mmCIF file of C-alpha atoms and ligand atoms in Angstrom:
data_model
loop_
_atom_site.group_PDB
_atom_site.id
_atom_site.type_symbol
_atom_site.label_atom_id
_atom_site.label_comp_id
_atom_site.label_asym_id
_atom_site.label_seq_id
_atom_site.Cartn_x
_atom_site.Cartn_y
_atom_site.Cartn_z
ATOM 1 C CA MET Y 1 0.116 -0.798 -0.102
ATOM 2 C CA SER Y 2 1.491 3.466 -0.738
ATOM 3 C CA ASP Y 3 1.486 6.306 1.634
ATOM 4 C CA SER Y 4 -0.934 8.174 0.109
ATOM 5 C CA SER Y 5 -3.898 5.254 -0.143
ATOM 6 C CA ILE Y 6 -2.949 5.184 3.878
ATOM 7 C CA ASN Y 7 -3.499 8.682 3.830
ATOM 8 C CA LEU Y 8 -7.216 7.940 1.838
ATOM 9 C CA ASP Y 9 -7.932 5.435 4.591
ATOM 10 C CA GLU Y 10 -7.484 7.579 7.572
ATOM 11 C CA LEU Y 11 -8.784 10.303 5.635
ATOM 12 C CA ARG Y 12 -11.950 9.050 5.156
ATOM 13 C CA GLN Y 13 -11.850 6.938 8.687
ATOM 14 C CA ARG Y 14 -12.129 10.894 10.414
ATOM 15 C CA ILE Y 15 -14.674 12.048 7.795
ATOM 16 C CA ASP Y 16 -17.138 9.299 8.678
ATOM 17 C CA GLN Y 17 -16.357 10.399 11.951
ATOM 18 C CA LEU Y 18 -17.497 13.565 11.731
ATOM 19 C CA ASP Y 19 -20.049 12.940 10.001
ATOM 20 C CA GLY Y 20 -21.207 10.944 13.089
ATOM 21 C CA ASP Y 21 -20.964 13.633 15.010
ATOM 22 C CA ILE Y 22 -22.717 15.812 12.626
ATOM 23 C CA LEU Y 23 -25.221 13.497 12.578
ATOM 24 C CA ARG Y 24 -26.024 13.565 16.478
ATOM 25 C CA LEU Y 25 -25.693 17.523 16.762
ATOM 26 C CA ILE Y 26 -28.161 18.316 13.854
ATOM 27 C CA SER Y 27 -31.086 15.508 15.708
ATOM 28 C CA GLU Y 28 -30.057 16.398 19.236
ATOM 29 C CA ARG Y 29 -31.176 20.750 17.482
ATOM 30 C CA ALA Y 30 -34.209 18.972 15.485
ATOM 31 C CA ASP Y 31 -34.992 17.961 19.664
ATOM 32 C CA CYS Y 32 -34.094 21.044 20.848
ATOM 33 C CA ALA Y 33 -36.254 23.111 17.984
ATOM 34 C CA GLN Y 34 -39.596 20.593 18.566
ATOM 35 C CA LYS Y 35 -38.819 21.514 22.504
ATOM 36 C CA VAL Y 36 -38.925 25.703 20.659
ATOM 37 C CA ALA Y 37 -42.119 24.677 19.387
ATOM 38 C CA HIS Y 38 -44.071 22.685 22.501
ATOM 39 C CA VAL Y 39 -43.308 25.635 24.590
ATOM 40 C CA LYS Y 40 -44.441 28.202 22.451
ATOM 41 C CA LEU Y 41 -47.863 26.440 22.252
ATOM 42 C CA ALA Y 42 -47.536 25.746 25.731
ATOM 43 C CA ASP Y 43 -48.309 30.019 26.257
ATOM 44 C CA ASP Y 44 -50.324 29.891 22.742
ATOM 45 C CA LYS Y 45 -52.474 26.829 21.256
ATOM 46 C CA ASP Y 46 -52.490 29.610 17.838
ATOM 47 C CA ALA Y 47 -48.480 30.197 18.038
ATOM 48 C CA VAL Y 48 -46.899 31.315 15.229
ATOM 49 C CA PHE Y 49 -43.403 28.806 15.036
ATOM 50 C CA TYR Y 50 -41.578 31.080 12.325
ATOM 51 C CA ARG Y 51 -39.871 33.501 13.955
ATOM 52 C CA PRO Y 52 -38.515 35.828 11.044
ATOM 53 C CA GLU Y 53 -35.983 37.790 13.068
ATOM 54 C CA ARG Y 54 -35.119 34.644 14.864
ATOM 55 C CA GLU Y 55 -33.990 32.842 11.796
ATOM 56 C CA ALA Y 56 -31.735 35.945 10.233
ATOM 57 C CA GLN Y 57 -30.096 36.213 13.278
ATOM 58 C CA VAL Y 58 -28.892 32.091 13.508
ATOM 59 C CA LEU Y 59 -27.269 33.419 9.714
ATOM 60 C CA ARG Y 60 -25.905 36.515 10.883
ATOM 61 C CA ARG Y 61 -24.401 34.156 13.760
ATOM 62 C CA ILE Y 62 -23.681 31.573 11.121
ATOM 63 C CA MET Y 63 -21.700 33.967 8.404
ATOM 64 C CA SER Y 64 -19.930 36.037 11.212
ATOM 65 C CA LEU Y 65 -18.352 32.753 13.018
ATOM 66 C CA ASN Y 66 -17.304 31.269 9.978
ATOM 67 C CA LYS Y 67 -13.741 30.503 9.426
ATOM 68 C CA GLY Y 68 -13.794 29.174 5.981
ATOM 69 C CA PRO Y 69 -12.706 27.134 4.061
ATOM 70 C CA LEU Y 70 -16.311 27.601 2.924
ATOM 71 C CA ASP Y 71 -17.050 30.595 1.947
ATOM 72 C CA SER Y 72 -19.856 32.013 4.991
ATOM 73 C CA GLU Y 73 -22.722 32.229 2.362
ATOM 74 C CA GLU Y 74 -22.667 28.116 1.553
ATOM 75 C CA MET Y 75 -22.613 27.963 5.383
ATOM 76 C CA ALA Y 76 -25.689 29.863 6.142
ATOM 77 C CA ARG Y 77 -27.543 27.734 2.749
ATOM 78 C CA LEU Y 78 -26.325 24.900 4.710
ATOM 79 C CA PHE Y 79 -28.071 26.285 8.288
ATOM 80 C CA ARG Y 80 -31.088 27.554 6.241
ATOM 81 C CA GLU Y 81 -31.898 23.950 5.189
ATOM 82 C CA ILE Y 82 -31.252 22.588 8.834
ATOM 83 C CA MET Y 83 -33.350 25.183 9.912
ATOM 84 C CA SER Y 84 -36.014 24.425 7.726
ATOM 85 C CA ALA Y 85 -36.444 20.676 8.012
ATOM 86 C CA CYS Y 86 -36.503 21.806 12.195
ATOM 87 C CA LEU Y 87 -38.967 23.565 11.634
ATOM 88 C CA ALA Y 88 -40.876 21.265 8.846
ATOM 89 C CA LEU Y 89 -40.937 19.089 11.685
ATOM 90 C CA GLU Y 90 -43.724 20.684 13.831
ATOM 91 C CA GLN Y 91 -45.878 21.880 11.024
ATOM 92 C CA PRO Y 92 -44.272 22.416 7.017
ATOM 93 C CA ILE Y 93 -44.775 25.727 6.710
ATOM 94 C CA LYS Y 94 -47.043 26.302 3.693
ATOM 95 C CA VAL Y 95 -45.683 29.243 1.450
ATOM 96 C CA ALA Y 96 -47.701 30.291 -1.976
ATOM 97 C CA TYR Y 97 -46.336 31.835 -4.782
ATOM 98 C CA LEU Y 98 -46.158 33.282 -8.230
ATOM 99 C CA GLY Y 99 -46.655 30.317 -10.065
ATOM 100 C CA PRO Y 100 -46.617 28.376 -12.412
ATOM 101 C CA GLU Y 101 -43.611 25.849 -10.776
ATOM 102 C CA GLY Y 102 -40.033 26.966 -11.874
ATOM 103 C CA THR Y 103 -40.544 30.488 -11.794
ATOM 104 C CA PHE Y 104 -37.907 32.661 -10.582
ATOM 105 C CA THR Y 105 -40.399 33.305 -8.047
ATOM 106 C CA GLN Y 106 -39.856 29.451 -6.511
ATOM 107 C CA GLN Y 107 -36.682 29.579 -6.798
ATOM 108 C CA ALA Y 108 -36.997 33.006 -4.205
ATOM 109 C CA ALA Y 109 -38.903 30.669 -1.861
ATOM 110 C CA LEU Y 110 -37.514 28.164 -1.580
ATOM 111 C CA LYS Y 111 -34.160 30.349 -1.266
ATOM 112 C CA HIS Y 112 -36.276 31.498 1.848
ATOM 113 C CA PHE Y 113 -37.937 28.774 3.139
ATOM 114 C CA GLY Y 114 -35.157 26.560 2.441
ATOM 115 C CA GLU Y 115 -36.170 22.948 0.825
ATOM 116 C CA SER Y 116 -38.577 21.564 3.797
ATOM 117 C CA ALA Y 117 -41.635 23.764 3.190
ATOM 118 C CA ILE Y 118 -44.740 23.386 1.014
ATOM 119 C CA SER Y 119 -45.091 25.834 -2.384
ATOM 120 C CA LEU Y 120 -47.877 26.149 -3.801
ATOM 121 C CA PRO Y 121 -47.704 28.160 -7.544
ATOM 122 C CA MET Y 122 -50.789 30.746 -7.703
ATOM 123 C CA ALA Y 123 -51.504 31.928 -10.828
ATOM 124 C CA ALA Y 124 -51.331 35.870 -10.277
ATOM 125 C CA ILE Y 125 -50.246 37.734 -7.844
ATOM 126 C CA ASP Y 126 -53.445 38.947 -6.596
ATOM 127 C CA GLU Y 127 -54.361 35.449 -5.908
ATOM 128 C CA VAL Y 128 -50.960 34.986 -3.677
ATOM 129 C CA PHE Y 129 -52.303 37.981 -1.682
ATOM 130 C CA ARG Y 130 -56.253 36.463 -1.288
ATOM 131 C CA GLU Y 131 -54.427 32.841 -0.281
ATOM 132 C CA VAL Y 132 -52.269 34.379 3.325
ATOM 133 C CA GLU Y 133 -54.977 37.145 3.774
ATOM 134 C CA ALA Y 134 -57.386 34.127 3.650
ATOM 135 C CA GLY Y 135 -54.972 31.937 5.973
ATOM 136 C CA ALA Y 136 -55.205 28.902 3.157
ATOM 137 C CA VAL Y 137 -50.881 29.617 3.846
ATOM 138 C CA ASN Y 138 -48.670 31.024 5.649
ATOM 139 C CA TYR Y 139 -46.681 33.169 4.058
ATOM 140 C CA GLY Y 140 -46.374 34.600 0.236
ATOM 141 C CA VAL Y 141 -43.966 35.502 -2.029
ATOM 142 C CA VAL Y 142 -44.044 37.956 -4.175
ATOM 143 C CA PRO Y 143 -41.472 39.457 -6.980
ATOM 144 C CA VAL Y 144 -41.596 43.705 -6.496
ATOM 145 C CA GLU Y 145 -38.493 45.281 -8.089
ATOM 146 C CA ASN Y 146 -35.611 44.034 -10.413
ATOM 147 C CA SER Y 147 -32.523 45.029 -10.720
ATOM 148 C CA THR Y 148 -32.389 45.943 -14.707
ATOM 149 C CA GLU Y 149 -36.160 46.390 -15.066
ATOM 150 C CA GLY Y 150 -37.447 48.230 -11.951
ATOM 151 C CA VAL Y 151 -39.966 48.405 -9.689
ATOM 152 C CA VAL Y 152 -42.927 45.390 -10.681
ATOM 153 C CA ASN Y 153 -46.351 47.633 -10.435
ATOM 154 C CA HIS Y 154 -48.463 44.937 -9.712
ATOM 155 C CA THR Y 155 -47.358 43.931 -6.479
ATOM 156 C CA LEU Y 156 -47.446 47.274 -5.471
ATOM 157 C CA ASP Y 157 -50.654 47.979 -6.086
ATOM 158 C CA THR Y 158 -52.021 45.363 -4.656
ATOM 159 C CA PHE Y 159 -50.579 46.803 -1.768
ATOM 160 C CA MET Y 160 -51.927 49.397 -1.544
ATOM 161 C CA ASP Y 161 -56.015 47.491 -0.977
ATOM 162 C CA SER Y 162 -54.294 44.352 0.958
ATOM 163 C CA SER Y 163 -53.594 44.796 4.746
ATOM 164 C CA ILE Y 164 -50.845 41.926 4.476
ATOM 165 C CA HIS Y 165 -48.283 42.213 6.004
ATOM 166 C CA ILE Y 166 -44.202 42.268 5.017
ATOM 167 C CA CYS Y 167 -42.932 39.715 6.796
ATOM 168 C CA GLY Y 168 -39.202 39.323 4.864
ATOM 169 C CA GLU Y 169 -37.257 40.114 1.679
ATOM 170 C CA VAL Y 170 -34.988 38.069 -0.789
ATOM 171 C CA VAL Y 171 -33.021 38.857 -3.001
ATOM 172 C CA LEU Y 172 -32.170 36.774 -6.183
ATOM 173 C CA ARG Y 173 -29.002 37.186 -8.965
ATOM 174 C CA ILE Y 174 -31.351 35.609 -12.214
ATOM 175 C CA HIS Y 175 -29.723 34.248 -14.598
ATOM 176 C CA HIS Y 176 -31.558 33.750 -17.701
ATOM 177 C CA HIS Y 177 -30.767 30.873 -20.696
ATOM 178 C CA LEU Y 178 -31.782 30.787 -23.966
ATOM 179 C CA LEU Y 179 -33.745 27.194 -23.914
ATOM 180 C CA ILE Y 180 -34.782 24.524 -26.428
ATOM 181 C CA SER Y 181 -36.364 21.122 -27.029
ATOM 182 C CA ASP Y 182 -34.897 18.259 -28.246
ATOM 183 C CA THR Y 183 -37.598 18.768 -31.045
ATOM 184 C CA THR Y 184 -36.674 22.269 -32.239
ATOM 185 C CA ARG Y 185 -34.154 22.966 -35.432
ATOM 186 C CA ARG Y 186 -31.924 25.332 -33.681
ATOM 187 C CA ASP Y 187 -30.943 27.242 -36.597
ATOM 188 C CA LYS Y 188 -34.713 28.031 -37.848
ATOM 189 C CA ILE Y 189 -35.286 29.910 -34.229
ATOM 190 C CA SER Y 190 -37.824 32.109 -35.514
ATOM 191 C CA ARG Y 191 -40.020 32.145 -32.725
ATOM 192 C CA ILE Y 192 -38.986 33.546 -28.309
ATOM 193 C CA TYR Y 193 -40.717 32.936 -25.637
ATOM 194 C CA SER Y 194 -41.091 34.779 -22.330
ATOM 195 C CA HIS Y 195 -41.703 36.779 -20.291
ATOM 196 C CA PRO Y 196 -42.377 40.693 -20.936
ATOM 197 C CA GLN Y 197 -39.384 41.682 -17.777
ATOM 198 C CA SER Y 198 -36.903 39.065 -19.220
ATOM 199 C CA PHE Y 199 -36.856 40.076 -22.819
ATOM 200 C CA GLY Y 200 -36.113 43.704 -20.929
ATOM 201 C CA GLN Y 201 -33.517 41.712 -18.959
ATOM 202 C CA CYS Y 202 -32.228 40.204 -22.104
ATOM 203 C CA ARG Y 203 -32.818 42.767 -24.793
ATOM 204 C CA LYS Y 204 -29.302 43.865 -26.158
ATOM 205 C CA TRP Y 205 -28.195 40.333 -26.259
ATOM 206 C CA LEU Y 206 -31.095 39.174 -28.293
ATOM 207 C CA ASP Y 207 -30.736 42.098 -30.339
ATOM 208 C CA ALA Y 208 -27.726 41.515 -31.096
ATOM 209 C CA HIS Y 209 -27.645 37.148 -31.523
ATOM 210 C CA TYR Y 210 -31.756 36.938 -32.974
ATOM 211 C CA PRO Y 211 -32.543 40.608 -34.132
ATOM 212 C CA HIS Y 212 -35.410 38.847 -36.522
ATOM 213 C CA ALA Y 213 -36.866 36.307 -34.141
ATOM 214 C CA GLU Y 214 -40.883 37.219 -33.297
ATOM 215 C CA ARG Y 215 -40.543 38.087 -29.083
ATOM 216 C CA VAL Y 216 -43.590 36.910 -27.729
ATOM 217 C CA PRO Y 217 -44.836 37.521 -24.297
ATOM 218 C CA VAL Y 218 -45.973 35.158 -21.884
ATOM 219 C CA SER Y 219 -47.052 35.674 -18.431
ATOM 220 C CA SER Y 220 -44.341 33.799 -16.742
ATOM 221 C CA ASN Y 221 -40.645 32.598 -17.792
ATOM 222 C CA ALA Y 222 -42.055 28.425 -16.611
ATOM 223 C CA GLU Y 223 -44.993 28.765 -19.182
ATOM 224 C CA ALA Y 224 -42.745 29.674 -22.399
ATOM 225 C CA ALA Y 225 -40.705 27.036 -21.364
ATOM 226 C CA LYS Y 226 -43.693 24.558 -21.181
ATOM 227 C CA LEU Y 227 -44.420 26.180 -24.798
ATOM 228 C CA VAL Y 228 -40.567 25.555 -26.174
ATOM 229 C CA LYS Y 229 -42.074 21.335 -26.061
ATOM 230 C CA THR Y 230 -44.049 22.017 -28.354
ATOM 231 C CA GLU Y 231 -42.686 23.560 -31.353
ATOM 232 C CA TRP Y 232 -39.815 22.897 -33.289
ATOM 233 C CA HIS Y 233 -39.729 26.927 -34.472
ATOM 234 C CA SER Y 234 -39.981 27.857 -31.258
ATOM 235 C CA ALA Y 235 -37.334 28.774 -28.087
ATOM 236 C CA ALA Y 236 -37.655 29.912 -24.431
ATOM 237 C CA ILE Y 237 -36.077 32.676 -22.030
ATOM 238 C CA ALA Y 238 -35.780 31.150 -19.043
ATOM 239 C CA GLY Y 239 -33.976 30.031 -15.518
ATOM 240 C CA ASP Y 240 -32.738 26.801 -14.800
ATOM 241 C CA MET Y 241 -35.515 25.738 -12.561
ATOM 242 C CA ALA Y 242 -37.499 25.798 -16.198
ATOM 243 C CA ALA Y 243 -35.185 24.423 -17.406
ATOM 244 C CA LYS Y 244 -34.497 21.547 -15.403
ATOM 245 C CA LEU Y 245 -38.176 20.887 -15.010
ATOM 246 C CA TYR Y 246 -39.489 20.635 -18.845
ATOM 247 C CA GLY Y 247 -36.274 19.261 -19.161
ATOM 248 C CA LEU Y 248 -34.451 21.817 -22.177
ATOM 249 C CA GLU Y 249 -31.572 21.981 -23.377
ATOM 250 C CA ARG Y 250 -29.516 25.335 -22.320
ATOM 251 C CA ILE Y 251 -27.772 26.364 -26.411
ATOM 252 C CA ALA Y 252 -27.320 30.068 -24.270
ATOM 253 C CA ASP Y 253 -25.932 30.731 -20.921
ATOM 254 C CA LYS Y 254 -26.211 33.965 -18.688
ATOM 255 C CA ILE Y 255 -27.562 35.926 -21.308
ATOM 256 C CA GLU Y 256 -28.546 38.647 -18.866
ATOM 257 C CA ASP Y 257 -26.938 42.809 -20.157
ATOM 258 C CA ARG Y 258 -26.266 43.531 -17.248
ATOM 259 C CA PRO Y 259 -24.169 40.286 -15.407
ATOM 260 C CA ASP Y 260 -25.295 41.740 -11.640
ATOM 261 C CA ASN Y 261 -29.129 42.048 -12.825
ATOM 262 C CA SER Y 262 -30.841 40.916 -9.968
ATOM 263 C CA THR Y 263 -34.586 40.687 -8.304
ATOM 264 C CA ARG Y 264 -36.021 41.391 -4.986
ATOM 265 C CA PHE Y 265 -38.471 39.507 -3.714
ATOM 266 C CA LEU Y 266 -41.360 40.281 -0.786
ATOM 267 C CA ILE Y 267 -41.875 37.348 2.090
ATOM 268 C CA ILE Y 268 -45.806 38.637 2.302
ATOM 269 C CA GLY Y 269 -48.141 37.232 5.704
ATOM 270 C CA ASN Y 270 -50.248 37.936 9.109
ATOM 271 C CA GLN Y 271 -47.722 38.237 10.641
ATOM 272 C CA ARG Y 272 -46.156 41.826 12.896
ATOM 273 C CA VAL Y 273 -41.749 40.428 12.675
ATOM 274 C CA PRO Y 274 -40.344 42.250 16.093
ATOM 275 C CA MET Y 275 -36.630 43.399 15.622
ATOM 276 C CA ALA Y 276 -33.509 41.496 14.195
ATOM 277 C CA GLY Y 277 -31.267 44.292 14.538
ATOM 278 C CA GLU Y 278 -30.381 44.816 10.884
ATOM 279 C CA ASP Y 279 -34.008 45.841 9.518
ATOM 280 C CA LYS Y 280 -36.284 47.594 7.457
ATOM 281 C CA THR Y 281 -39.353 49.195 7.215
ATOM 282 C CA SER Y 282 -42.123 49.843 4.340
ATOM 283 C CA ILE Y 283 -44.477 52.360 4.224
ATOM 284 C CA VAL Y 284 -47.060 53.226 1.325
ATOM 285 C CA VAL Y 285 -47.896 57.510 2.019
ATOM 286 C CA ALA Y 286 -50.233 59.398 0.427
ATOM 287 C CA MET Y 287 -49.466 63.382 -0.232
ATOM 288 C CA ARG Y 288 -52.519 66.277 -0.673
ATOM 289 C CA ASN Y 289 -51.996 67.093 -4.115
ATOM 290 C CA GLN Y 290 -49.929 70.643 -3.373
ATOM 291 C CA PRO Y 291 -46.183 72.172 -3.828
ATOM 292 C CA GLY Y 292 -43.421 70.405 -1.971
ATOM 293 C CA ALA Y 293 -45.810 67.911 -1.309
ATOM 294 C CA LEU Y 294 -43.007 65.147 -1.514
ATOM 295 C CA HIS Y 295 -39.925 67.443 -0.568
ATOM 296 C CA ASP Y 296 -42.669 67.382 3.429
ATOM 297 C CA LEU Y 297 -42.888 63.977 3.367
ATOM 298 C CA LEU Y 298 -38.776 63.629 3.229
ATOM 299 C CA GLU Y 299 -37.602 66.053 5.128
ATOM 300 C CA PRO Y 300 -38.005 64.488 8.741
ATOM 301 C CA PHE Y 301 -36.244 61.261 7.086
ATOM 302 C CA HIS Y 302 -33.608 63.234 6.362
ATOM 303 C CA ARG Y 303 -33.065 65.149 9.914
ATOM 304 C CA HIS Y 304 -33.760 61.626 11.879
ATOM 305 C CA LYS Y 305 -30.628 60.912 9.616
ATOM 306 C CA ILE Y 306 -32.962 57.046 8.275
ATOM 307 C CA ASP Y 307 -31.299 55.947 4.950
ATOM 308 C CA LEU Y 308 -33.550 55.508 2.996
ATOM 309 C CA THR Y 309 -33.538 52.381 0.352
ATOM 310 C CA ARG Y 310 -36.294 52.664 -1.950
ATOM 311 C CA ILE Y 311 -39.086 55.253 -3.155
ATOM 312 C CA GLU Y 312 -41.269 54.897 -6.073
ATOM 313 C CA THR Y 313 -44.558 56.737 -7.082
ATOM 314 C CA ARG Y 314 -47.620 55.139 -7.778
ATOM 315 C CA PRO Y 315 -50.292 56.780 -10.141
ATOM 316 C CA SER Y 316 -53.979 57.660 -6.707
ATOM 317 C CA ARG Y 317 -57.260 55.506 -7.508
ATOM 318 C CA THR Y 318 -58.986 57.037 -5.553
ATOM 319 C CA GLY Y 319 -59.784 60.064 -4.209
ATOM 320 C CA VAL Y 320 -57.693 60.372 -0.806
ATOM 321 C CA TRP Y 321 -54.626 59.453 -2.336
ATOM 322 C CA ASN Y 322 -54.099 61.779 -4.667
ATOM 323 C CA TYR Y 323 -50.066 61.228 -4.954
ATOM 324 C CA VAL Y 324 -49.015 57.515 -3.659
ATOM 325 C CA PHE Y 325 -45.437 56.912 -2.604
ATOM 326 C CA PHE Y 326 -44.333 53.249 -1.164
ATOM 327 C CA ILE Y 327 -40.864 54.104 0.188
ATOM 328 C CA ASP Y 328 -38.600 51.086 1.492
ATOM 329 C CA PHE Y 329 -35.876 52.394 5.094
ATOM 330 C CA LYS Y 330 -33.390 51.003 6.857
ATOM 331 C CA GLY Y 331 -34.663 50.369 10.752
ATOM 332 C CA HIS Y 332 -37.940 48.759 12.620
ATOM 333 C CA VAL Y 333 -40.780 50.483 13.528
ATOM 334 C CA ASP Y 334 -40.247 49.820 17.399
ATOM 335 C CA GLU Y 335 -37.599 51.965 17.194
ATOM 336 C CA PRO Y 336 -37.993 55.217 18.863
ATOM 337 C CA ARG Y 337 -36.426 56.833 16.259
ATOM 338 C CA VAL Y 338 -38.625 55.640 13.628
ATOM 339 C CA ALA Y 339 -41.394 55.875 15.218
ATOM 340 C CA ALA Y 340 -40.477 59.417 15.605
ATOM 341 C CA VAL Y 341 -40.332 59.847 12.170
ATOM 342 C CA LEU Y 342 -43.720 58.047 11.699
ATOM 343 C CA GLU Y 343 -45.131 60.306 13.830
ATOM 344 C CA GLU Y 344 -43.994 63.318 11.754
ATOM 345 C CA VAL Y 345 -45.180 62.201 8.599
ATOM 346 C CA LYS Y 346 -48.463 61.456 10.332
ATOM 347 C CA LEU Y 347 -49.205 64.868 10.806
ATOM 348 C CA ARG Y 348 -48.359 65.830 7.547
ATOM 349 C CA ALA Y 349 -49.854 63.194 4.632
ATOM 350 C CA SER Y 350 -53.250 62.153 4.329
ATOM 351 C CA GLU Y 351 -53.011 58.355 4.726
ATOM 352 C CA LEU Y 352 -49.949 56.485 5.786
ATOM 353 C CA ARG Y 353 -49.942 53.035 6.834
ATOM 354 C CA VAL Y 354 -47.088 51.021 7.561
ATOM 355 C CA LEU Y 355 -46.874 47.365 5.425
ATOM 356 C CA GLY Y 356 -44.019 45.882 7.544
ATOM 357 C CA SER Y 357 -41.152 45.879 9.688
ATOM 358 C CA TYR Y 358 -38.578 42.584 8.735
ATOM 359 C CA PRO Y 359 -35.234 41.518 8.963
ATOM 360 C CA GLN Y 360 -33.548 43.001 6.035
ATOM 361 C CA GLY Y 361 -32.552 39.656 3.845
ATOM 362 C CA VAL Y 362 -29.731 37.616 4.453
ATOM 363 C CA LEU Y 363 -28.635 34.898 2.164
HETATM 364 C C1 ISJ K 1 -36.164 27.000 17.417
HETATM 365 C C2 ISJ K 1 -36.969 28.408 17.010
HETATM 366 O O1 ISJ K 1 -38.283 28.057 16.025
HETATM 367 C C3 ISJ K 1 -38.908 28.130 14.342
HETATM 368 C C4 ISJ K 1 -36.660 27.357 14.178
HETATM 369 C C5 ISJ K 1 -36.153 27.865 14.241
HETATM 370 C C6 ISJ K 1 -34.062 27.462 14.024
HETATM 371 O O2 ISJ K 1 -34.633 26.224 13.948
HETATM 372 O O3 ISJ K 1 -33.510 27.351 14.501
HETATM 373 C C7 ISJ K 1 -35.791 29.489 14.028
HETATM 374 C C8 ISJ K 1 -36.930 30.139 14.391
HETATM 375 C C9 ISJ K 1 -38.120 29.836 14.465
HETATM 376 O O4 ISJ K 1 -38.630 29.613 12.546
HETATM 377 C C10 ISJ K 1 -37.212 30.164 17.516
HETATM 378 O O5 ISJ K 1 -38.570 30.003 17.434
HETATM 379 O O6 ISJ K 1 -35.655 29.407 18.183
#
């Protein structure tokens, strides 16, 4: 036996030993999480097991303790799955997302809740809201903005008619591929299906490579992938999940125009989330239609040194909502300086609603 084979045997023995230790520790952890669930139930029979703020703290702590060689995001992803499995022991979490299966929104849902969550596809954003409001699912996941294409107006508009809370956010790097099926004639592609947002994110690439192909907008990338299965002259632009789900081949990889292309999704629910430490708050504010309204609205944030991360204007749909602004900022409503700003804004606005305070996306 050579030296290297002795080493290999020793190393494998060591790995077996470590796996045994990891197994024992994960089981012990799962036991603890189950006990936490029983404590929660003893306090309140309608207790919510899932705690977004606690999960964010667990993941942030793991990332800060990690010394490598695995990188911190990778390590946090492993812990994300351990927590997801622990939680599912008590009650698997049910999550509605903007479907069909294979969309980036499903990918975002699984990234946030882990693979042990039960994810249920909905046909439209309003349906995701309705399922959550009705209590048919625990949470919903909807897209809200893309770094290339901007805001998803429909999501913002739906918030205006809903009493739902934002419980979290998740940001996903979006990679698009050009996909074909085994019946597609790759030299005869005359039609490309995709979601309008994805066409927007791949515009330059399409102009350069398929300037004459007809671009047909459909309701989702997964729908585009499905259509390609039945047409020999068509291709689709979609992500990995849809490609795998429908067994399509990637003929061009990562065709998005900007390499940092990412989409932010919101987690919606019926729960108010306590402070996690690094939080964000989203509000919707209506101002009266008068000169200086936007300045009046933003001035208190500036004075209290609150960091705005986003502001969007949407047309009003009622007399009261003259100008409607969606504002995201760093901080939690339970912090005194945030409470002070909101008090001031309330005096200046014709309507103010806090959509939620939630942990900033960790993964
Ligand atoms: C164990 C708890 O409940 C759930 C499981 C968690 C975990 O596995 O660490 C964390 C938060 C909750 O979603 C808890 O609240 O501490």
